[in-house]
Amino acid sequence: MSTSLILACVWALVANVLAMLPSKDNHWARAYGLIAVGIPLVGFVTYENGPWIGLVVLIAGMSVLRWPLRYLLRWARRGFRRDRSGIPD
């Protein structure tokens, strides 16, 4: 197993342990830290193992951080709706 995949497994293990601990801010501070570490890690996995393995790791990370992803998609949809409403016909 390559170094990047070992680091990705450690990231997933840490993410699951952090999710089990109680939090006053609904884990948002921890989610931001996991995102900051996870994005370069996905790039490292993709570089060492190819795009298909990188895609698998990306999907695994998205499943762990599904709530920040949902809020990001909602925010993006609102932004696109505002942009289209201002275009004259």
mmCIF file with all atom_site columns, C-alpha atoms in Angstrom:
data_model
loop_
_atom_site.group_PDB
_atom_site.id
_atom_site.type_symbol
_atom_site.label_atom_id
_atom_site.label_alt_id
_atom_site.label_comp_id
_atom_site.label_asym_id
_atom_site.label_entity_id
_atom_site.label_seq_id
_atom_site.pdbx_PDB_ins_code
_atom_site.Cartn_x
_atom_site.Cartn_y
_atom_site.Cartn_z
_atom_site.occupancy
_atom_site.B_iso_or_equiv
_atom_site.pdbx_formal_charge
_atom_site.auth_seq_id
_atom_site.auth_comp_id
_atom_site.auth_asym_id
_atom_site.auth_atom_id
_atom_site.pdbx_PDB_model_num
ATOM 1  C CA . MET A 1 1  ? 0.000   0.000  0.000   1.00 0.00 ? 1  MET A CA 1
ATOM 2  C CA . SER A 1 2  ? 1.371   3.409  -0.907  1.00 0.00 ? 2  SER A CA 1
ATOM 3  C CA . THR A 1 3  ? 2.079   6.207  1.545   1.00 0.00 ? 3  THR A CA 1
ATOM 4  C CA . SER A 1 4  ? -0.803  8.288  0.254   1.00 0.00 ? 4  SER A CA 1
ATOM 5  C CA . LEU A 1 5  ? -3.332  5.506  0.790   1.00 0.00 ? 5  LEU A CA 1
ATOM 6  C CA . ILE A 1 6  ? -2.053  4.921  4.318   1.00 0.00 ? 6  ILE A CA 1
ATOM 7  C CA . LEU A 1 7  ? -2.471  8.651  5.021   1.00 0.00 ? 7  LEU A CA 1
ATOM 8  C CA . ALA A 1 8  ? -5.993  8.551  3.536   1.00 0.00 ? 8  ALA A CA 1
ATOM 9  C CA . CYS A 1 9  ? -6.899  5.641  5.829   1.00 0.00 ? 9  CYS A CA 1
ATOM 10 C CA . VAL A 1 10 ? -5.494  7.514  8.832   1.00 0.00 ? 10 VAL A CA 1
ATOM 11 C CA . TRP A 1 11 ? -7.530  10.586 7.779   1.00 0.00 ? 11 TRP A CA 1
ATOM 12 C CA . ALA A 1 12 ? -10.700 8.461  7.642   1.00 0.00 ? 12 ALA A CA 1
ATOM 13 C CA . LEU A 1 13 ? -9.953  6.932  11.038  1.00 0.00 ? 13 LEU A CA 1
ATOM 14 C CA . VAL A 1 14 ? -9.325  10.353 12.610  1.00 0.00 ? 14 VAL A CA 1
ATOM 15 C CA . ALA A 1 15 ? -12.506 11.719 11.003  1.00 0.00 ? 15 ALA A CA 1
ATOM 16 C CA . ASN A 1 16 ? -14.567 8.921  12.520  1.00 0.00 ? 16 ASN A CA 1
ATOM 17 C CA . VAL A 1 17 ? -13.017 9.347  15.974  1.00 0.00 ? 17 VAL A CA 1
ATOM 18 C CA . LEU A 1 18 ? -13.636 13.109 15.842  1.00 0.00 ? 18 LEU A CA 1
ATOM 19 C CA . ALA A 1 19 ? -17.257 12.475 14.882  1.00 0.00 ? 19 ALA A CA 1
ATOM 20 C CA . MET A 1 20 ? -17.753 10.388 18.012  1.00 0.00 ? 20 MET A CA 1
ATOM 21 C CA . LEU A 1 21 ? -16.574 13.128 20.372  1.00 0.00 ? 21 LEU A CA 1
ATOM 22 C CA . PRO A 1 22 ? -19.106 15.663 21.647  1.00 0.00 ? 22 PRO A CA 1
ATOM 23 C CA . SER A 1 23 ? -18.973 19.172 20.202  1.00 0.00 ? 23 SER A CA 1
ATOM 24 C CA . LYS A 1 24 ? -20.682 22.475 20.951  1.00 0.00 ? 24 LYS A CA 1
ATOM 25 C CA . ASP A 1 25 ? -20.525 23.781 17.383  1.00 0.00 ? 25 ASP A CA 1
ATOM 26 C CA . ASN A 1 26 ? -21.908 20.634 15.699  1.00 0.00 ? 26 ASN A CA 1
ATOM 27 C CA . HIS A 1 27 ? -18.406 19.611 14.561  1.00 0.00 ? 27 HIS A CA 1
ATOM 28 C CA . TRP A 1 28 ? -17.980 22.499 12.097  1.00 0.00 ? 28 TRP A CA 1
ATOM 29 C CA . ALA A 1 29 ? -14.500 23.497 13.322  1.00 0.00 ? 29 ALA A CA 1
ATOM 30 C CA . ARG A 1 30 ? -13.357 19.886 12.982  1.00 0.00 ? 30 ARG A CA 1
ATOM 31 C CA . ALA A 1 31 ? -14.941 19.637 9.543   1.00 0.00 ? 31 ALA A CA 1
ATOM 32 C CA . TYR A 1 32 ? -13.000 22.693 8.343   1.00 0.00 ? 32 TYR A CA 1
ATOM 33 C CA . GLY A 1 33 ? -9.763  21.106 9.561   1.00 0.00 ? 33 GLY A CA 1
ATOM 34 C CA . LEU A 1 34 ? -10.579 17.800 7.891   1.00 0.00 ? 34 LEU A CA 1
ATOM 35 C CA . ILE A 1 35 ? -11.368 19.601 4.636   1.00 0.00 ? 35 ILE A CA 1
ATOM 36 C CA . ALA A 1 36 ? -8.103  21.567 4.809   1.00 0.00 ? 36 ALA A CA 1
ATOM 37 C CA . VAL A 1 37 ? -6.125  18.350 5.210   1.00 0.00 ? 37 VAL A CA 1
ATOM 38 C CA . GLY A 1 38 ? -8.303  16.208 2.944   1.00 0.00 ? 38 GLY A CA 1
ATOM 39 C CA . ILE A 1 39 ? -8.161  18.259 -0.260  1.00 0.00 ? 39 ILE A CA 1
ATOM 40 C CA . PRO A 1 40 ? -4.361  18.061 -0.648  1.00 0.00 ? 40 PRO A CA 1
ATOM 41 C CA . LEU A 1 41 ? -4.509  14.434 0.443   1.00 0.00 ? 41 LEU A CA 1
ATOM 42 C CA . VAL A 1 42 ? -6.893  13.579 -2.399  1.00 0.00 ? 42 VAL A CA 1
ATOM 43 C CA . GLY A 1 43 ? -4.474  15.255 -4.805  1.00 0.00 ? 43 GLY A CA 1
ATOM 44 C CA . PHE A 1 44 ? -1.583  13.236 -3.367  1.00 0.00 ? 44 PHE A CA 1
ATOM 45 C CA . VAL A 1 45 ? -3.545  9.983  -3.685  1.00 0.00 ? 45 VAL A CA 1
ATOM 46 C CA . THR A 1 46 ? -4.458  10.840 -7.274  1.00 0.00 ? 46 THR A CA 1
ATOM 47 C CA . TYR A 1 47 ? -0.839  11.676 -8.100  1.00 0.00 ? 47 TYR A CA 1
ATOM 48 C CA . GLU A 1 48 ? 0.523   8.418  -6.667  1.00 0.00 ? 48 GLU A CA 1
ATOM 49 C CA . ASN A 1 49 ? -2.262  5.978  -7.582  1.00 0.00 ? 49 ASN A CA 1
ATOM 50 C CA . GLY A 1 50 ? -4.103  7.420  -10.565 1.00 0.00 ? 50 GLY A CA 1
ATOM 51 C CA . PRO A 1 51 ? -7.430  9.129  -11.124 1.00 0.00 ? 51 PRO A CA 1
ATOM 52 C CA . TRP A 1 52 ? -9.704  6.157  -10.377 1.00 0.00 ? 52 TRP A CA 1
ATOM 53 C CA . ILE A 1 53 ? -8.286  5.553  -6.909  1.00 0.00 ? 53 ILE A CA 1
ATOM 54 C CA . GLY A 1 54 ? -8.305  9.312  -6.337  1.00 0.00 ? 54 GLY A CA 1
ATOM 55 C CA . LEU A 1 55 ? -11.986 9.378  -7.259  1.00 0.00 ? 55 LEU A CA 1
ATOM 56 C CA . VAL A 1 56 ? -12.721 6.565  -4.798  1.00 0.00 ? 56 VAL A CA 1
ATOM 57 C CA . VAL A 1 57 ? -10.931 8.472  -2.019  1.00 0.00 ? 57 VAL A CA 1
ATOM 58 C CA . LEU A 1 58 ? -12.787 11.672 -2.979  1.00 0.00 ? 58 LEU A CA 1
ATOM 59 C CA . ILE A 1 59 ? -16.158 9.914  -2.782  1.00 0.00 ? 59 ILE A CA 1
ATOM 60 C CA . ALA A 1 60 ? -15.193 8.387  0.583   1.00 0.00 ? 60 ALA A CA 1
ATOM 61 C CA . GLY A 1 61 ? -14.265 11.820 1.915   1.00 0.00 ? 61 GLY A CA 1
ATOM 62 C CA . MET A 1 62 ? -17.501 13.295 0.586   1.00 0.00 ? 62 MET A CA 1
ATOM 63 C CA . SER A 1 63 ? -19.479 10.620 2.399   1.00 0.00 ? 63 SER A CA 1
ATOM 64 C CA . VAL A 1 64 ? -17.725 11.466 5.665   1.00 0.00 ? 64 VAL A CA 1
ATOM 65 C CA . LEU A 1 65 ? -18.212 15.221 5.209   1.00 0.00 ? 65 LEU A CA 1
ATOM 66 C CA . ARG A 1 66 ? -21.693 15.083 3.694   1.00 0.00 ? 66 ARG A CA 1
ATOM 67 C CA . TRP A 1 67 ? -23.210 18.001 5.648   1.00 0.00 ? 67 TRP A CA 1
ATOM 68 C CA . PRO A 1 68 ? -20.619 20.579 4.582   1.00 0.00 ? 68 PRO A CA 1
ATOM 69 C CA . LEU A 1 69 ? -21.101 19.299 1.020   1.00 0.00 ? 69 LEU A CA 1
ATOM 70 C CA . ARG A 1 70 ? -24.875 19.746 1.246   1.00 0.00 ? 70 ARG A CA 1
ATOM 71 C CA . TYR A 1 71 ? -24.497 23.309 2.513   1.00 0.00 ? 71 TYR A CA 1
ATOM 72 C CA . LEU A 1 72 ? -21.994 24.056 -0.272  1.00 0.00 ? 72 LEU A CA 1
ATOM 73 C CA . LEU A 1 73 ? -24.423 22.770 -2.913  1.00 0.00 ? 73 LEU A CA 1
ATOM 74 C CA . ARG A 1 74 ? -27.295 24.811 -1.445  1.00 0.00 ? 74 ARG A CA 1
ATOM 75 C CA . TRP A 1 75 ? -25.121 27.930 -1.405  1.00 0.00 ? 75 TRP A CA 1
ATOM 76 C CA . ALA A 1 76 ? -24.072 27.341 -5.036  1.00 0.00 ? 76 ALA A CA 1
ATOM 77 C CA . ARG A 1 77 ? -27.679 26.837 -6.180  1.00 0.00 ? 77 ARG A CA 1
ATOM 78 C CA . ARG A 1 78 ? -28.760 30.086 -4.536  1.00 0.00 ? 78 ARG A CA 1
ATOM 79 C CA . GLY A 1 79 ? -25.901 31.895 -6.247  1.00 0.00 ? 79 GLY A CA 1
ATOM 80 C CA . PHE A 1 80 ? -26.821 30.531 -9.675  1.00 0.00 ? 80 PHE A CA 1
ATOM 81 C CA . ARG A 1 81 ? -30.488 31.411 -9.208  1.00 0.00 ? 81 ARG A CA 1
ATOM 82 C CA . ARG A 1 82 ? -29.619 35.016 -8.349  1.00 0.00 ? 82 ARG A CA 1
ATOM 83 C CA . ASP A 1 83 ? -27.358 35.316 -11.390 1.00 0.00 ? 83 ASP A CA 1
ATOM 84 C CA . ARG A 1 84 ? -30.017 34.058 -13.789 1.00 0.00 ? 84 ARG A CA 1
ATOM 85 C CA . SER A 1 85 ? -32.740 36.288 -12.382 1.00 0.00 ? 85 SER A CA 1
ATOM 86 C CA . GLY A 1 86 ? -30.733 39.413 -13.253 1.00 0.00 ? 86 GLY A CA 1
ATOM 87 C CA . ILE A 1 87 ? -30.332 38.551 -16.942 1.00 0.00 ? 87 ILE A CA 1
ATOM 88 C CA . PRO A 1 88 ? -32.747 40.514 -19.164 1.00 0.00 ? 88 PRO A CA 1
ATOM 89 C CA . ASP A 1 89 ? -34.689 38.551 -21.790 1.00 0.00 ? 89 ASP A CA 1
#
